[in-house]
């Protein structure tokens, strides 16, 4: 395990805006928890029903055949195989159909061929699912293809699909946001956060395309903060916590330059985006990339406005060198050392 | 060697931590980044079942991973003395002889050895715990060793540690051999199967849609070769479903073909869907309604009212619906009609209907079995036995169990000496051979009867028949048998009564519960309560239990009750000559000669062998009684 911990969290008084953003996210998360669970239970009830998924898959295959220009080659091939009777393809299309806004909007009104009883029941269920979505926080605040207006471009940032999603994003927000805020100010953090979220949404719509499944989460916005942090501390060592084996000799801190950290983030997002099949959904890497692009723009703007030359943060005298590794065993050893100078220097 | 001894051998845990850093921090992220363009291809080819594309992509990915890891290990060692992980933990790779950085060739060989060891599930790397100088395969190949710059040297591994690792080697080798053996066998089988398939299909590799194999076989057996279109297949599937030779899944496959793949709406397809979803009443009814919406005057539409009446057990409604169906109905309608007649105990009508159906290869065995049952119901026991014995060997295993179970069960109801009958012999044979025998309800009943031996069976045998798959109704029945065998007669009768009263009890078991309730009555009071229960029965159940009831009355010497009961059955049109014979014999033997003479005169025309014995050897009770009665009452 290896995760960035920088210098830990700064208190509310040092980073009030970061903490406020966190609190808003937490409030939305906890307020939406019960409605999310309730609505999701209703939706899962139908989406787990193989009969419903099969019917939906067959209708989606028929629909793709009717509007081939709207769909990718992969979807067209899948539809063709489903129409030929391959059951696994029918099921796959049935699961993917729920993401397709055009299908859900138009298919319920189209005269479709096949078992009319099943089609009638499917239409009823789709209506129930749509009604349920109207009270599902992820759909109410998330960005979907059917949304008009810009309000969802902001609101989607504050919604998360579950505890892991929320905790992951908030960890990085607090770690990087609270370090950045004393340097660039609370307003700048808020602007970068929101701008990264908005550009992330734009990038997502541009690269991946909107779907009936909502875009949610602060990861695009947080990516912006992370990249801006790395731009600011370009060569400074960023502290990571590692634990390779459960022994104090193999647990400790590792210091990597900020530019390497940024490269890792950006590369992993590029790789993620590259390796994702848009039709299947998943992590919105394109939104991450949007956030990163936004912070590059903001970083360049700050540089042009405030600095004449690239900002370089000079490491403090006691800051460990890049690539330095300090295990907990070393730390304990140094803490026990009778030499006070050595003991002071060992603090990181 | 002296240099080696002086070297500070690295601690194995340091090397393990270094390897963790190399893989988790350096190599995996790099591979994820490098494999991204291939990942999409891989996903797409996987989804589309494009095997060649998938294998190609995976091979490309594996090559990237192998070459990347090899270059990483080799070049890092050559230029910096170790991989990133080793550098972090202060480890260095050195030449075992010179104690200096190894040459490029040695680094490349070491890198290759490292990859090879990794491909073997890292098992060779475990030598750092067992080798005396902690040198795994790649170090031995390149004449290198790993030393620590920071920590004091570690010693050679403890003998127990080394033995443990050698144990892991042995285990790994055994697993590899086992896996290779299994894989070899599987590959051979697959090749053989593919060759067989290729022989059957010729050169065609066209993907056949999922259709019901049983229907395909039936279509192939059809005389003159039937048109193999969706509609005619569906007709056959419906007939086979009505006959109980295929299940709902088979029917579903055929309906899917018509409704979903061909997209052809038809009333017949909707009726079939109603059967497929018979366990969901609302959905099933919706399909029936849709059938009439699509083709209002079709046979299928008329059939919907038949199904509705059948489901709600409205005999009149069924009759009317059957009348409304065309003069020459489809085969599956005819089969439902026969089943309906059998359910009502109208065996003669059922036989007539069966005979009018002609030759139907798809359901021939089912028709044969029904004929046996109908003949038995009509008390043409000899003919039924003959046809059953002839038929039984030619049936498929399930149908054979059904018929044998039924024949054995009915024979045992007539006489405890029926164990030697053909049906019981088949069942006794299957008891030893078929584990799923008891899943066929009628066979389970026959087994129960066989074990019971008319109440003389072992007291502890019955519970053995209960398995995980035994239905709750069957379980209650077995428990009733067990209670009776243990002398708890009241509890046994109570279980039977509850079973009979429960609406969810399947008909076959309900029938048996009532029959046992009657046959286990040993006093007049018990028989009276059994008769009360019997009055609620209808159709075949009424007839079967009624006959048992008469038998019990006769056994208890309650001739008057038996006569009354026979009169009731007679007014229902449910008695036959066999019963008249038994009744006369019993009446005569109990001294009621005048009543016996009256019955003889009444049933004279319907009685078999009424012409009297053809030889002294063929004189039986009945013949003797007839002769005695004639002698007594025909005196001039």
mmCIF file of C-alpha atoms in Angstrom, chain A:
data_model
loop_
_atom_site.group_PDB
_atom_site.id
_atom_site.type_symbol
_atom_site.label_atom_id
_atom_site.label_comp_id
_atom_site.label_asym_id
_atom_site.label_seq_id
_atom_site.Cartn_x
_atom_site.Cartn_y
_atom_site.Cartn_z
ATOM 1 C CA UNK A 1 0.000 0.000 0.000
ATOM 2 C CA UNK A 2 1.268 3.461 -0.835
ATOM 3 C CA UNK A 3 -0.777 6.671 -0.486
ATOM 4 C CA UNK A 4 0.058 10.364 -0.452
ATOM 5 C CA UNK A 5 -0.360 11.949 2.960
ATOM 6 C CA UNK A 6 1.650 15.161 2.429
ATOM 7 C CA UNK A 7 1.877 16.867 5.787
ATOM 8 C CA UNK A 8 -1.506 15.655 6.964
ATOM 9 C CA UNK A 9 -4.561 17.853 7.389
ATOM 10 C CA UNK A 10 -4.568 21.522 8.237
ATOM 11 C CA UNK A 11 -7.092 22.733 10.782
ATOM 12 C CA UNK A 12 -10.327 24.497 9.830
ATOM 13 C CA UNK A 13 -8.827 27.902 10.706
ATOM 14 C CA UNK A 14 -6.035 27.400 8.127
ATOM 15 C CA UNK A 15 -8.177 25.949 5.366
ATOM 16 C CA UNK A 16 -11.790 27.010 5.997
ATOM 17 C CA UNK A 17 -12.943 26.843 2.368
ATOM 18 C CA UNK A 18 -11.582 23.326 1.871
ATOM 19 C CA UNK A 19 -13.312 22.221 5.037
ATOM 20 C CA UNK A 20 -16.526 23.966 3.953
ATOM 21 C CA UNK A 21 -16.438 22.157 0.618
ATOM 22 C CA UNK A 22 -15.957 18.937 2.531
ATOM 23 C CA UNK A 23 -18.860 19.733 4.840
ATOM 24 C CA UNK A 24 -21.195 20.526 1.945
ATOM 25 C CA UNK A 25 -20.246 17.209 0.317
ATOM 26 C CA UNK A 26 -20.762 15.380 3.601
ATOM 27 C CA UNK A 27 -24.126 17.070 4.185
ATOM 28 C CA UNK A 28 -25.333 16.128 0.700
ATOM 29 C CA UNK A 29 -24.035 12.605 1.151
ATOM 30 C CA UNK A 30 -25.699 11.977 4.502
ATOM 31 C CA UNK A 31 -28.927 13.805 3.595
ATOM 32 C CA UNK A 32 -29.204 11.739 0.428
ATOM 33 C CA UNK A 33 -28.290 8.432 2.000
ATOM 34 C CA UNK A 34 -31.780 7.187 2.876
ATOM 35 C CA UNK A 35 -33.484 8.423 -0.329
ATOM 36 C CA UNK A 36 -30.638 6.890 -2.343
ATOM 37 C CA UNK A 37 -30.976 3.523 -0.634
ATOM 38 C CA UNK A 38 -34.749 3.524 -1.018
ATOM 39 C CA UNK A 39 -34.753 4.544 -4.667
ATOM 40 C CA UNK A 40 -31.889 2.211 -5.501
ATOM 41 C CA UNK A 41 -33.732 -0.715 -3.921
ATOM 42 C CA UNK A 42 -36.734 -0.075 -6.164
ATOM 43 C CA UNK A 43 -34.569 0.249 -9.258
ATOM 44 C CA UNK A 44 -32.480 -2.817 -8.434
ATOM 45 C CA UNK A 45 -35.651 -4.818 -7.957
ATOM 46 C CA UNK A 46 -36.464 -4.358 -11.629
ATOM 47 C CA UNK A 47 -32.935 -4.249 -12.975
ATOM 48 C CA UNK A 48 -32.076 -7.560 -11.316
ATOM 49 C CA UNK A 49 -35.148 -9.198 -12.845
ATOM 50 C CA UNK A 50 -33.842 -11.317 -15.688
ATOM 51 C CA UNK A 51 -37.184 -11.205 -17.515
ATOM 52 C CA UNK A 52 -37.104 -7.396 -17.572
ATOM 53 C CA UNK A 53 -33.463 -7.282 -18.645
ATOM 54 C CA UNK A 54 -34.067 -9.850 -21.398
ATOM 55 C CA UNK A 55 -37.019 -7.916 -22.800
ATOM 56 C CA UNK A 56 -35.105 -4.665 -22.595
ATOM 57 C CA UNK A 57 -32.115 -6.274 -24.328
ATOM 58 C CA UNK A 58 -34.246 -7.545 -27.192
ATOM 59 C CA UNK A 59 -35.970 -4.205 -27.620
ATOM 60 C CA UNK A 60 -32.681 -2.336 -27.465
ATOM 61 C CA UNK A 61 -31.260 -4.631 -30.144
ATOM 62 C CA UNK A 62 -34.296 -3.862 -32.308
ATOM 63 C CA UNK A 63 -33.950 -0.159 -31.574
ATOM 64 C CA UNK A 64 -30.269 -0.081 -32.538
ATOM 65 C CA UNK A 65 -31.246 -1.775 -35.792
ATOM 66 C CA UNK A 66 -33.776 0.998 -36.411
ATOM 67 C CA UNK A 67 -31.329 3.826 -35.657
ATOM 68 C CA UNK A 68 -27.929 2.402 -36.609
ATOM 69 C CA UNK A 69 -26.281 5.792 -37.201
ATOM 70 C CA UNK A 70 -26.666 6.765 -33.562
ATOM 71 C CA UNK A 71 -24.675 3.843 -32.206
ATOM 72 C CA UNK A 72 -21.071 2.681 -32.211
ATOM 73 C CA UNK A 73 -19.845 -0.271 -34.256
ATOM 74 C CA UNK A 74 -19.552 -2.319 -31.088
ATOM 75 C CA UNK A 75 -23.177 -1.706 -30.144
ATOM 76 C CA UNK A 76 -24.322 -2.498 -33.674
ATOM 77 C CA UNK A 77 -22.452 -5.800 -33.626
ATOM 78 C CA UNK A 78 -23.849 -6.624 -30.199
ATOM 79 C CA UNK A 79 -27.367 -5.823 -31.393
ATOM 80 C CA UNK A 80 -26.929 -7.998 -34.449
ATOM 81 C CA UNK A 81 -25.830 -10.930 -32.296
ATOM 82 C CA UNK A 82 -28.682 -10.340 -29.866
ATOM 83 C CA UNK A 83 -31.198 -10.333 -32.703
ATOM 84 C CA UNK A 84 -29.708 -13.633 -33.886
ATOM 85 C CA UNK A 85 -30.670 -15.067 -30.492
ATOM 86 C CA UNK A 86 -27.456 -15.012 -28.427
ATOM 87 C CA UNK A 87 -28.799 -14.802 -24.909
ATOM 88 C CA UNK A 88 -25.683 -13.394 -23.258
ATOM 89 C CA UNK A 89 -25.697 -10.530 -25.737
ATOM 90 C CA UNK A 90 -29.381 -9.934 -25.047
ATOM 91 C CA UNK A 91 -28.638 -9.689 -21.347
ATOM 92 C CA UNK A 92 -25.649 -7.422 -21.895
ATOM 93 C CA UNK A 93 -27.684 -5.076 -24.085
ATOM 94 C CA UNK A 94 -30.475 -5.179 -21.506
ATOM 95 C CA UNK A 95 -28.071 -3.909 -18.874
ATOM 96 C CA UNK A 96 -26.544 -1.283 -21.154
ATOM 97 C CA UNK A 97 -29.915 -0.018 -22.358
ATOM 98 C CA UNK A 98 -30.653 1.630 -19.043
ATOM 99 C CA UNK A 99 -27.778 4.044 -19.773
ATOM 100 C CA UNK A 100 -29.109 4.997 -23.182
ATOM 101 C CA UNK A 101 -31.230 8.101 -22.979
ATOM 102 C CA UNK A 102 -32.442 8.035 -26.583
ATOM 103 C CA UNK A 103 -33.664 4.494 -26.242
ATOM 104 C CA UNK A 104 -35.453 5.108 -22.957
ATOM 105 C CA UNK A 105 -37.058 8.270 -24.316
ATOM 106 C CA UNK A 106 -38.156 7.025 -27.734
ATOM 107 C CA UNK A 107 -38.569 3.266 -27.377
ATOM 108 C CA UNK A 108 -41.458 3.538 -24.943
ATOM 109 C CA UNK A 109 -43.503 5.253 -27.667
ATOM 110 C CA UNK A 110 -42.288 3.308 -30.715
ATOM 111 C CA UNK A 111 -44.289 0.380 -32.139
ATOM 112 C CA UNK A 112 -41.847 -2.443 -31.453
ATOM 113 C CA UNK A 113 -42.098 -5.972 -32.823
ATOM 114 C CA UNK A 114 -42.305 -9.013 -30.603
ATOM 115 C CA UNK A 115 -44.148 -10.158 -27.529
ATOM 116 C CA UNK A 116 -46.602 -7.314 -26.910
ATOM 117 C CA UNK A 117 -47.422 -8.486 -23.387
ATOM 118 C CA UNK A 118 -43.759 -8.366 -22.427
ATOM 119 C CA UNK A 119 -43.351 -5.010 -24.167
ATOM 120 C CA UNK A 120 -46.342 -3.623 -22.284
ATOM 121 C CA UNK A 121 -44.944 -4.816 -18.972
ATOM 122 C CA UNK A 122 -41.525 -3.436 -19.860
ATOM 123 C CA UNK A 123 -43.051 -0.015 -20.617
ATOM 124 C CA UNK A 124 -44.802 -0.031 -17.241
ATOM 125 C CA UNK A 125 -41.582 -0.881 -15.480
ATOM 126 C CA UNK A 126 -39.573 1.750 -17.334
ATOM 127 C CA UNK A 127 -42.134 4.319 -16.212
ATOM 128 C CA UNK A 128 -41.733 3.131 -12.610
ATOM 129 C CA UNK A 129 -37.951 3.340 -12.923
ATOM 130 C CA UNK A 130 -38.167 6.842 -14.393
ATOM 131 C CA UNK A 131 -40.457 7.944 -11.581
ATOM 132 C CA UNK A 132 -38.060 6.458 -9.061
ATOM 133 C CA UNK A 133 -35.179 8.307 -10.666
ATOM 134 C CA UNK A 134 -37.046 11.544 -10.059
ATOM 135 C CA UNK A 135 -36.467 11.082 -6.338
ATOM 136 C CA UNK A 136 -33.025 9.467 -6.527
ATOM 137 C CA UNK A 137 -30.400 12.026 -5.395
ATOM 138 C CA UNK A 138 -27.883 10.830 -7.980
ATOM 139 C CA UNK A 139 -30.385 11.569 -10.751
ATOM 140 C CA UNK A 140 -31.781 14.724 -9.149
ATOM 141 C CA UNK A 141 -28.329 16.313 -8.751
ATOM 142 C CA UNK A 142 -26.231 14.297 -11.215
ATOM 143 C CA UNK A 143 -25.614 15.284 -14.811
ATOM 144 C CA UNK A 144 -27.528 13.188 -17.353
ATOM 145 C CA UNK A 145 -28.175 13.474 -21.052
ATOM 146 C CA UNK A 146 -31.733 14.638 -20.505
ATOM 147 C CA UNK A 147 -30.695 17.621 -18.356
ATOM 148 C CA UNK A 148 -30.957 21.121 -19.675
ATOM 149 C CA UNK A 149 -29.408 24.204 -18.077
ATOM 150 C CA UNK A 150 -26.135 24.609 -16.250
ATOM 151 C CA UNK A 151 -27.154 23.987 -12.639
ATOM 152 C CA UNK A 152 -26.406 20.248 -12.876
ATOM 153 C CA UNK A 153 -22.888 21.091 -14.076
ATOM 154 C CA UNK A 154 -22.232 22.260 -10.527
ATOM 155 C CA UNK A 155 -24.528 20.113 -8.453
ATOM 156 C CA UNK A 156 -23.133 16.799 -9.726
ATOM 157 C CA UNK A 157 -19.847 17.571 -7.937
ATOM 158 C CA UNK A 158 -21.466 17.208 -4.528
ATOM 159 C CA UNK A 159 -23.143 13.817 -5.008
ATOM 160 C CA UNK A 160 -21.488 10.453 -4.448
ATOM 161 C CA UNK A 161 -22.670 6.947 -5.210
ATOM 162 C CA UNK A 162 -21.542 5.331 -1.982
ATOM 163 C CA UNK A 163 -19.286 5.458 1.048
ATOM 164 C CA UNK A 164 -16.103 4.406 -0.768
ATOM 165 C CA UNK A 165 -16.671 6.918 -3.531
ATOM 166 C CA UNK A 166 -17.306 9.672 -0.998
ATOM 167 C CA UNK A 167 -14.434 8.791 1.344
ATOM 168 C CA UNK A 168 -11.918 8.422 -1.493
ATOM 169 C CA UNK A 169 -12.720 11.791 -3.017
ATOM 170 C CA UNK A 170 -12.907 13.573 0.317
ATOM 171 C CA UNK A 171 -9.553 12.211 1.449
ATOM 172 C CA UNK A 172 -7.799 13.714 -1.552
ATOM 173 C CA UNK A 173 -9.817 16.928 -1.283
ATOM 174 C CA UNK A 174 -8.803 17.472 2.336
ATOM 175 C CA UNK A 175 -5.157 16.466 1.893
ATOM 176 C CA UNK A 176 -4.473 18.556 -1.202
ATOM 177 C CA UNK A 177 -7.031 21.325 -0.655
ATOM 178 C CA UNK A 178 -5.908 22.121 2.864
ATOM 179 C CA UNK A 179 -2.257 22.303 1.765
ATOM 180 C CA UNK A 180 -3.106 24.517 -1.181
ATOM 181 C CA UNK A 181 -5.441 26.938 0.560
ATOM 182 C CA UNK A 182 -2.873 28.802 2.695
ATOM 183 C CA UNK A 183 -0.865 29.387 -0.478
ATOM 184 C CA UNK A 184 -3.470 30.550 -2.966
ATOM 185 C CA UNK A 185 -6.324 31.526 -0.684
ATOM 186 C CA UNK A 186 -9.776 30.100 -0.014
ATOM 187 C CA UNK A 187 -11.478 31.860 -2.914
ATOM 188 C CA UNK A 188 -8.938 30.492 -5.356
ATOM 189 C CA UNK A 189 -9.437 26.981 -3.985
ATOM 190 C CA UNK A 190 -13.196 27.348 -4.400
ATOM 191 C CA UNK A 191 -12.798 28.717 -7.935
ATOM 192 C CA UNK A 192 -10.364 25.975 -8.921
ATOM 193 C CA UNK A 193 -12.608 23.314 -7.363
ATOM 194 C CA UNK A 194 -15.745 24.508 -9.138
ATOM 195 C CA UNK A 195 -14.012 25.356 -12.410
ATOM 196 C CA UNK A 196 -12.380 21.926 -12.483
ATOM 197 C CA UNK A 197 -15.771 20.330 -11.838
ATOM 198 C CA UNK A 198 -17.450 22.325 -14.603
ATOM 199 C CA UNK A 199 -14.695 21.778 -17.148
ATOM 200 C CA UNK A 200 -14.616 18.129 -16.058
ATOM 201 C CA UNK A 201 -18.311 17.875 -16.896
ATOM 202 C CA UNK A 202 -17.719 19.583 -20.231
ATOM 203 C CA UNK A 203 -14.849 17.267 -21.050
ATOM 204 C CA UNK A 204 -16.971 14.268 -20.088
ATOM 205 C CA UNK A 205 -19.792 15.354 -22.385
ATOM 206 C CA UNK A 206 -17.307 16.037 -25.157
ATOM 207 C CA UNK A 207 -15.208 12.874 -24.912
ATOM 208 C CA UNK A 208 -17.504 10.249 -23.424
ATOM 209 C CA UNK A 209 -20.932 11.639 -24.240
ATOM 210 C CA UNK A 210 -23.850 12.094 -21.885
ATOM 211 C CA UNK A 211 -25.923 9.081 -20.938
ATOM 212 C CA UNK A 212 -29.094 8.387 -19.026
ATOM 213 C CA UNK A 213 -26.883 7.254 -16.142
ATOM 214 C CA UNK A 214 -25.799 10.322 -14.186
ATOM 215 C CA UNK A 215 -22.286 11.738 -13.914
ATOM 216 C CA UNK A 216 -21.629 12.227 -10.206
ATOM 217 C CA UNK A 217 -18.741 12.802 -7.825
ATOM 218 C CA UNK A 218 -16.128 15.351 -6.915
ATOM 219 C CA UNK A 219 -13.248 13.447 -8.494
ATOM 220 C CA UNK A 220 -12.956 15.793 -11.488
ATOM 221 C CA UNK A 221 -12.892 18.823 -9.193
ATOM 222 C CA UNK A 222 -10.465 17.173 -6.782
ATOM 223 C CA UNK A 223 -8.201 16.177 -9.671
ATOM 224 C CA UNK A 224 -7.951 19.876 -10.477
ATOM 225 C CA UNK A 225 -6.789 20.675 -6.932
ATOM 226 C CA UNK A 226 -4.290 17.840 -6.980
ATOM 227 C CA UNK A 227 -2.720 18.910 -10.248
ATOM 228 C CA UNK A 228 -2.579 22.549 -9.172
ATOM 229 C CA UNK A 229 -0.832 21.468 -5.983
ATOM 230 C CA UNK A 230 1.735 19.560 -8.024
ATOM 231 C CA UNK A 231 2.244 22.529 -10.346
ATOM 232 C CA UNK A 232 2.883 24.731 -7.340
ATOM 233 C CA UNK A 233 5.314 22.362 -5.665
ATOM 234 C CA UNK A 234 6.814 21.215 -8.913
ATOM 235 C CA UNK A 235 10.089 19.821 -7.523
ATOM 236 C CA UNK A 236 9.292 19.609 -3.840
ATOM 237 C CA UNK A 237 9.147 16.142 -2.316
ATOM 238 C CA UNK A 238 5.635 14.936 -1.598
ATOM 239 C CA UNK A 239 5.311 12.589 1.338
ATOM 240 C CA UNK A 240 3.712 9.183 0.819
ATOM 241 C CA UNK A 241 2.928 6.643 3.477
ATOM 242 C CA UNK A 242 3.882 3.085 2.574
ATOM 243 C CA UNK A 243 3.384 -0.308 4.082
ATOM 244 C CA UNK A 244 4.940 -3.136 2.129
ATOM 245 C CA UNK A 245 5.061 -5.700 4.914
ATOM 246 C CA UNK A 246 3.500 -5.609 8.357
ATOM 247 C CA UNK A 247 6.719 -4.767 10.181
ATOM 248 C CA UNK A 248 8.107 -1.398 11.283
ATOM 249 C CA UNK A 249 11.081 -1.893 8.954
ATOM 250 C CA UNK A 250 8.775 -1.912 5.975
ATOM 251 C CA UNK A 251 6.343 0.788 7.025
ATOM 252 C CA UNK A 252 7.254 4.437 6.703
ATOM 253 C CA UNK A 253 7.396 7.478 4.489
ATOM 254 C CA UNK A 254 8.564 7.824 0.942
ATOM 255 C CA UNK A 255 9.215 11.157 -0.744
ATOM 256 C CA UNK A 256 8.556 11.649 -4.439
ATOM 257 C CA UNK A 257 8.809 14.896 -6.413
ATOM 258 C CA UNK A 258 5.514 16.620 -7.090
ATOM 259 C CA UNK A 259 5.964 16.488 -10.861
ATOM 260 C CA UNK A 260 6.231 12.690 -10.658
ATOM 261 C CA UNK A 261 3.051 12.609 -8.619
ATOM 262 C CA UNK A 262 1.277 14.764 -11.191
ATOM 263 C CA UNK A 263 2.559 12.613 -14.015
ATOM 264 C CA UNK A 264 1.231 9.537 -12.239
ATOM 265 C CA UNK A 265 -2.215 11.085 -11.802
ATOM 266 C CA UNK A 266 -2.466 12.364 -15.363
ATOM 267 C CA UNK A 267 -1.056 9.203 -16.921
ATOM 268 C CA UNK A 268 -3.374 6.969 -14.961
ATOM 269 C CA UNK A 269 -6.348 9.055 -16.080
ATOM 270 C CA UNK A 270 -5.223 9.082 -19.704
ATOM 271 C CA UNK A 271 -4.702 5.313 -19.515
ATOM 272 C CA UNK A 272 -8.047 4.874 -17.816
ATOM 273 C CA UNK A 273 -9.833 6.929 -20.444
ATOM 274 C CA UNK A 274 -8.023 5.147 -23.236
ATOM 275 C CA UNK A 275 -8.883 1.740 -21.882
ATOM 276 C CA UNK A 276 -12.560 2.479 -21.233
ATOM 277 C CA UNK A 277 -15.325 1.483 -23.605
ATOM 278 C CA UNK A 278 -17.652 4.470 -23.455
ATOM 279 C CA UNK A 279 -20.744 2.397 -24.132
ATOM 280 C CA UNK A 280 -20.132 0.403 -20.954
ATOM 281 C CA UNK A 281 -19.717 3.382 -18.594
ATOM 282 C CA UNK A 282 -17.662 3.154 -15.412
ATOM 283 C CA UNK A 283 -15.194 5.657 -13.944
ATOM 284 C CA UNK A 284 -15.458 9.036 -15.695
ATOM 285 C CA UNK A 285 -11.756 9.419 -16.512
ATOM 286 C CA UNK A 286 -12.589 12.097 -19.027
ATOM 287 C CA UNK A 287 -14.043 14.205 -16.178
ATOM 288 C CA UNK A 288 -10.775 13.731 -14.264
ATOM 289 C CA UNK A 289 -8.870 14.872 -17.320
ATOM 290 C CA UNK A 290 -11.188 17.870 -17.583
ATOM 291 C CA UNK A 291 -10.393 18.817 -13.988
ATOM 292 C CA UNK A 292 -6.700 18.463 -14.702
ATOM 293 C CA UNK A 293 -6.957 20.635 -17.815
ATOM 294 C CA UNK A 294 -8.852 23.229 -15.774
ATOM 295 C CA UNK A 295 -6.109 23.355 -13.157
ATOM 296 C CA UNK A 296 -3.462 23.665 -15.860
ATOM 297 C CA UNK A 297 -5.343 26.704 -17.159
ATOM 298 C CA UNK A 298 -5.728 28.118 -13.665
ATOM 299 C CA UNK A 299 -2.073 27.380 -12.872
ATOM 300 C CA UNK A 300 -0.943 29.139 -16.047
ATOM 301 C CA UNK A 301 -3.210 32.100 -15.256
ATOM 302 C CA UNK A 302 -1.870 32.420 -11.699
ATOM 303 C CA UNK A 303 1.645 32.166 -13.038
ATOM 304 C CA UNK A 304 1.034 34.903 -15.577
ATOM 305 C CA UNK A 305 -0.692 37.147 -13.052
ATOM 306 C CA UNK A 306 1.544 36.698 -10.031
ATOM 307 C CA UNK A 307 4.919 35.404 -11.116
ATOM 308 C CA UNK A 308 7.350 36.384 -13.752
ATOM 309 C CA UNK A 309 9.293 33.156 -13.553
ATOM 310 C CA UNK A 310 8.283 29.604 -12.714
ATOM 311 C CA UNK A 311 7.420 29.228 -9.079
ATOM 312 C CA UNK A 312 9.834 27.004 -7.295
ATOM 313 C CA UNK A 313 9.344 26.139 -3.749
ATOM 314 C CA UNK A 314 12.701 25.803 -2.058
ATOM 315 C CA UNK A 315 12.679 22.843 0.258
ATOM 316 C CA UNK A 316 13.117 23.672 3.938
ATOM 317 C CA UNK A 317 16.505 22.738 5.436
ATOM 318 C CA UNK A 318 15.129 19.660 7.098
ATOM 319 C CA UNK A 319 13.040 18.502 4.151
ATOM 320 C CA UNK A 320 14.214 15.066 3.057
ATOM 321 C CA UNK A 321 15.592 14.620 -0.434
ATOM 322 C CA UNK A 322 13.456 13.269 -3.214
ATOM 323 C CA UNK A 323 13.436 9.489 -3.213
ATOM 324 C CA UNK A 324 14.357 9.461 0.445
ATOM 325 C CA UNK A 325 12.823 6.675 2.454
ATOM 326 C CA UNK A 326 12.330 6.699 6.195
ATOM 327 C CA UNK A 327 10.949 3.583 7.774
ATOM 328 C CA UNK A 328 9.222 3.676 11.144
ATOM 329 C CA UNK A 329 12.013 1.484 12.478
ATOM 330 C CA UNK A 330 14.531 4.177 11.462
ATOM 331 C CA UNK A 331 12.369 6.836 13.084
ATOM 332 C CA UNK A 332 12.161 4.913 16.334
ATOM 333 C CA UNK A 333 15.912 4.352 16.238
ATOM 334 C CA UNK A 334 16.558 8.052 15.699
ATOM 335 C CA UNK A 335 14.091 9.079 18.396
ATOM 336 C CA UNK A 336 16.023 6.957 20.858
ATOM 337 C CA UNK A 337 19.284 8.557 19.816
ATOM 338 C CA UNK A 338 20.971 10.530 22.645
ATOM 339 C CA UNK A 339 22.120 13.225 20.171
ATOM 340 C CA UNK A 340 19.459 16.025 20.220
ATOM 341 C CA UNK A 341 20.582 17.476 16.874
ATOM 342 C CA UNK A 342 20.223 14.160 15.158
ATOM 343 C CA UNK A 343 16.847 13.720 16.804
ATOM 344 C CA UNK A 344 15.592 17.114 15.618
ATOM 345 C CA UNK A 345 16.840 16.569 12.088
ATOM 346 C CA UNK A 346 15.042 13.319 11.820
ATOM 347 C CA UNK A 347 11.622 14.951 12.039
ATOM 348 C CA UNK A 348 9.840 14.986 8.732
#
